[in-house]
Coordinates of C-alpha atoms in Angstrom, one line a residue:
X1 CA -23.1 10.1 18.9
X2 CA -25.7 9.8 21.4
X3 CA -26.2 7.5 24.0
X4 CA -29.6 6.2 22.2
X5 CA -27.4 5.5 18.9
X6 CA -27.0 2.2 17.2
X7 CA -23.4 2.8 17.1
X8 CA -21.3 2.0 20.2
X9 CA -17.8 3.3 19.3
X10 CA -16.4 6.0 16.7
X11 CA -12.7 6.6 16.3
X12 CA -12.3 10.3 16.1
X13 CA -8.7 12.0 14.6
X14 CA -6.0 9.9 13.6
X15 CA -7.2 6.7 13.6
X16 CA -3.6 4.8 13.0
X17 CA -2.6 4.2 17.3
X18 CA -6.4 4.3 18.3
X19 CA -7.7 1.6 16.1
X20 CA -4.9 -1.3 17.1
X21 CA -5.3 -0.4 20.8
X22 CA -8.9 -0.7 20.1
X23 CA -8.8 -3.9 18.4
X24 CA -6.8 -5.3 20.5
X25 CA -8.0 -4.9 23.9
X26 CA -11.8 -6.3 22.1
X27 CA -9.7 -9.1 21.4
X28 CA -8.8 -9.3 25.2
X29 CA -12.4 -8.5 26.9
X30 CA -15.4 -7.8 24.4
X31 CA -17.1 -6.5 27.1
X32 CA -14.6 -3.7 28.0
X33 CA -15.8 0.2 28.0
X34 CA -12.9 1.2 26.1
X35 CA -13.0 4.2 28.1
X36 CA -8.8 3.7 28.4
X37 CA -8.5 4.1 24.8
X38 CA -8.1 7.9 23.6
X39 CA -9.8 9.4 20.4
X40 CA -13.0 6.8 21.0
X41 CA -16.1 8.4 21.3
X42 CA -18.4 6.0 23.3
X43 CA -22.1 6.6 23.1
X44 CA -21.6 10.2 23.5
X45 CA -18.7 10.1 26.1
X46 CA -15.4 11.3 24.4
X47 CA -12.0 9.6 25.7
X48 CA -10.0 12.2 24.6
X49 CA -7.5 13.1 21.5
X50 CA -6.1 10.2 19.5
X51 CA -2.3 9.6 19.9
X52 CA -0.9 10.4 16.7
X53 CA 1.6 8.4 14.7
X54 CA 5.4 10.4 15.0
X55 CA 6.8 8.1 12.4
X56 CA 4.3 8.1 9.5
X57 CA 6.8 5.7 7.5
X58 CA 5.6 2.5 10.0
X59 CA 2.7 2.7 7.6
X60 CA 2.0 -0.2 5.7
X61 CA 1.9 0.5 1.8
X62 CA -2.2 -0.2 0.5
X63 CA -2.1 -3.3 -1.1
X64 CA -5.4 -2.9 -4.0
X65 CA -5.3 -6.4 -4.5
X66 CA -7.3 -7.4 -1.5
X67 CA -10.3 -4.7 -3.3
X68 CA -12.7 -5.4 -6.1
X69 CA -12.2 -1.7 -7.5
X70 CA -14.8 -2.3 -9.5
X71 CA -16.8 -1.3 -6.7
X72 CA -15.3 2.2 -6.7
X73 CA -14.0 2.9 -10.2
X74 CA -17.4 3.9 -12.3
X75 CA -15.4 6.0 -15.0
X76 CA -12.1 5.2 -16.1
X77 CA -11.0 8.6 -14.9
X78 CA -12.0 7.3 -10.8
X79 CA -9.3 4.9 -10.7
X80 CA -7.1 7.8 -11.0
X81 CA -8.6 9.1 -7.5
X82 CA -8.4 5.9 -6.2
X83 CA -4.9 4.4 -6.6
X84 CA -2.4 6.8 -7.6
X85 CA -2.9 9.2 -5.4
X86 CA -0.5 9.9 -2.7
X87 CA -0.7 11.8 1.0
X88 CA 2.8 12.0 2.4
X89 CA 2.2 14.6 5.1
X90 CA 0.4 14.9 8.4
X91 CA -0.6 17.8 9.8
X92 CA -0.2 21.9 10.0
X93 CA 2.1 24.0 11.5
X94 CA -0.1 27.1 11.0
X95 CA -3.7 28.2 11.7
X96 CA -5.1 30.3 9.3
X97 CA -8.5 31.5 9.4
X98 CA -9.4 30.7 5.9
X99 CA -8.6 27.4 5.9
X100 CA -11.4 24.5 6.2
X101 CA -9.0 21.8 7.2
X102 CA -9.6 22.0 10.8
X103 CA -8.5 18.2 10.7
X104 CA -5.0 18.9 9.7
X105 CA -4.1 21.7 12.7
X106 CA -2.3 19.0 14.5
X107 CA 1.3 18.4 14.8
X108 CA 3.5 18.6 11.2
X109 CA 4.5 15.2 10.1
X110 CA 6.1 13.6 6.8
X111 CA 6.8 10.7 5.7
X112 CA 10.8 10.3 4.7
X113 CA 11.9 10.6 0.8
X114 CA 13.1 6.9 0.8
X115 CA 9.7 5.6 1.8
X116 CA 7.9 8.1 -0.5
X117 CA 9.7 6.7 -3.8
X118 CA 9.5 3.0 -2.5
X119 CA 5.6 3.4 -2.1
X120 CA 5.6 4.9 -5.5
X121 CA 8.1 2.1 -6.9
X122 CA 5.5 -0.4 -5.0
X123 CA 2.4 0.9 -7.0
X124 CA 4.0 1.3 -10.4
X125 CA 5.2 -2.4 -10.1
X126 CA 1.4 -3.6 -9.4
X127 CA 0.0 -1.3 -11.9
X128 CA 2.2 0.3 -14.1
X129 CA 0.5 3.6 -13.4
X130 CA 1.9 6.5 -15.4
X131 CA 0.7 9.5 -13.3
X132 CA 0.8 10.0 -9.9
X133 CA -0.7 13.4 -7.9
X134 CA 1.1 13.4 -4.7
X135 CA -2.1 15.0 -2.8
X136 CA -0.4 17.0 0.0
X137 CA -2.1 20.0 1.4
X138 CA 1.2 21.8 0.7
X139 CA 4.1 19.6 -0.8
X140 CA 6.4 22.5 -0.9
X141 CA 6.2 23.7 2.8
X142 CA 9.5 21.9 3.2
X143 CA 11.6 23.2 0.6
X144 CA 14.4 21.1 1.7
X145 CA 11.9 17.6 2.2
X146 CA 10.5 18.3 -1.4
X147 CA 13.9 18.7 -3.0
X148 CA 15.1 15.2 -1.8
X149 CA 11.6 13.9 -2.9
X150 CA 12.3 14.8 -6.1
X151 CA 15.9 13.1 -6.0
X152 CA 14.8 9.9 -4.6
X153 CA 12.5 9.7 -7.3
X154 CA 14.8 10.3 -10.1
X155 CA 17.5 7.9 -8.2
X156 CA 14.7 5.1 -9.0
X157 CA 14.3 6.0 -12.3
X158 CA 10.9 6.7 -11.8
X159 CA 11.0 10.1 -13.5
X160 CA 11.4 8.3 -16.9
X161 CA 8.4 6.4 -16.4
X162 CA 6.2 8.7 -14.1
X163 CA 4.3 11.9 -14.8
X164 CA 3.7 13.9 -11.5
X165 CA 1.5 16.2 -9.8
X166 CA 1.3 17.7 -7.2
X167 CA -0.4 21.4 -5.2
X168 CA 0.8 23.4 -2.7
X169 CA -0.9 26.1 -0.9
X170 CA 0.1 29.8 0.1
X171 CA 3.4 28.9 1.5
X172 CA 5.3 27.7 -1.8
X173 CA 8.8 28.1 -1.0
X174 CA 9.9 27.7 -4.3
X175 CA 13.9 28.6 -5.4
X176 CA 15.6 27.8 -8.1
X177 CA 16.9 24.6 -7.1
X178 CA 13.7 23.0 -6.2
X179 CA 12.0 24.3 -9.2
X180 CA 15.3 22.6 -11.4
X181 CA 14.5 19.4 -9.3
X182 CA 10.8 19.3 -9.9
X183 CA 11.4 19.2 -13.9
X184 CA 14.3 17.1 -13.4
X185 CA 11.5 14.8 -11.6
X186 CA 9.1 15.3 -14.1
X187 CA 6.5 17.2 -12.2
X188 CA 4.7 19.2 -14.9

């Protein structure tokens, strides 16, 4: 942004910690420069990296009701894009030279398997949804993570009324017992 833009402030990064401090010091002094507040870029002067959320599960679930989704579901297929699809994971541990996702070479972060199956629990019971992709760059890079995934999921009894998806990248980490637990999840 340059100083000659129409725009005063963009959050940069993880916008989770940046956008309350934000918001709350305009709500203190309007005419503040911000400058205090890391991951702002201020017509063209840059505050820094964002702080980034350690506990992803302080995350609110997205309640759809507040949107007209008729606004962003043309096809019947984009509502699929919209609403039942799930990031549980922050973050990269590695920095491969192939990869586009710049974005994601920050600190590796999850959110726990208990909140995972409550959020999906949360949208089935608004929309009855019966696929889900969980969208993580690489679900499996936790072997351990992805197994109890698949458990909370079956203690809900979601896997009798949930098809999932999900991808994983060139780490897979797959054994035998998380491939039995993916199918016991119903993950086809």
């Amino acid at each position: 942004i340059s100083r000659n833009s129409a725009c005063d402030v963009v959050v940069k990064g993880e916008a989770d910690i940046t956008i309350q401090k934000l918001i709350k010091q305009f709500q203190i002094d309007k005419n503040s420069d911000f400058s205090n507040i890391k991951g702002l870029i201020i017509k063209g002067r840059d505050t820094g990296e964002a702080e980034l959320l350690t506990d992803l599960d302080q995350l609110p679930f997205i309640d759809y009701s507040i949107y007209n989704l008729d606004d962003f579901v043309k096809y019947k297929q984009d509502h699929h894009f919209i609403t039942n699809v799930l990031i549980n994971q922050r973050g990269c541990p590695y920095s491969c030279t192939f990869c586009s996702a710049d974005f994601l070479h920050s600190r590796y972060r999850k959110h726990s398997p208990q909140y995972v199956a409550k959020h999906i629990k949360h949208i089935y019971s608004q929309n009855s949804y019966h696929s889900f992709f969980l969208a993580d760059n690489n679900f499996t890079l936790d072997a351990q993570w992805a197994i109890e995934v698949c458990q909370e999921i079956k203690k809900n009894g979601l896997h009798k009324l949930i098809n999932f998806e999900f991808q994983t990248n060139i780490k897979c980490n797959f054994s035998d017992e998380l491939l039995k637990e993916l199918y016991e999840a119903n993950f086809r």
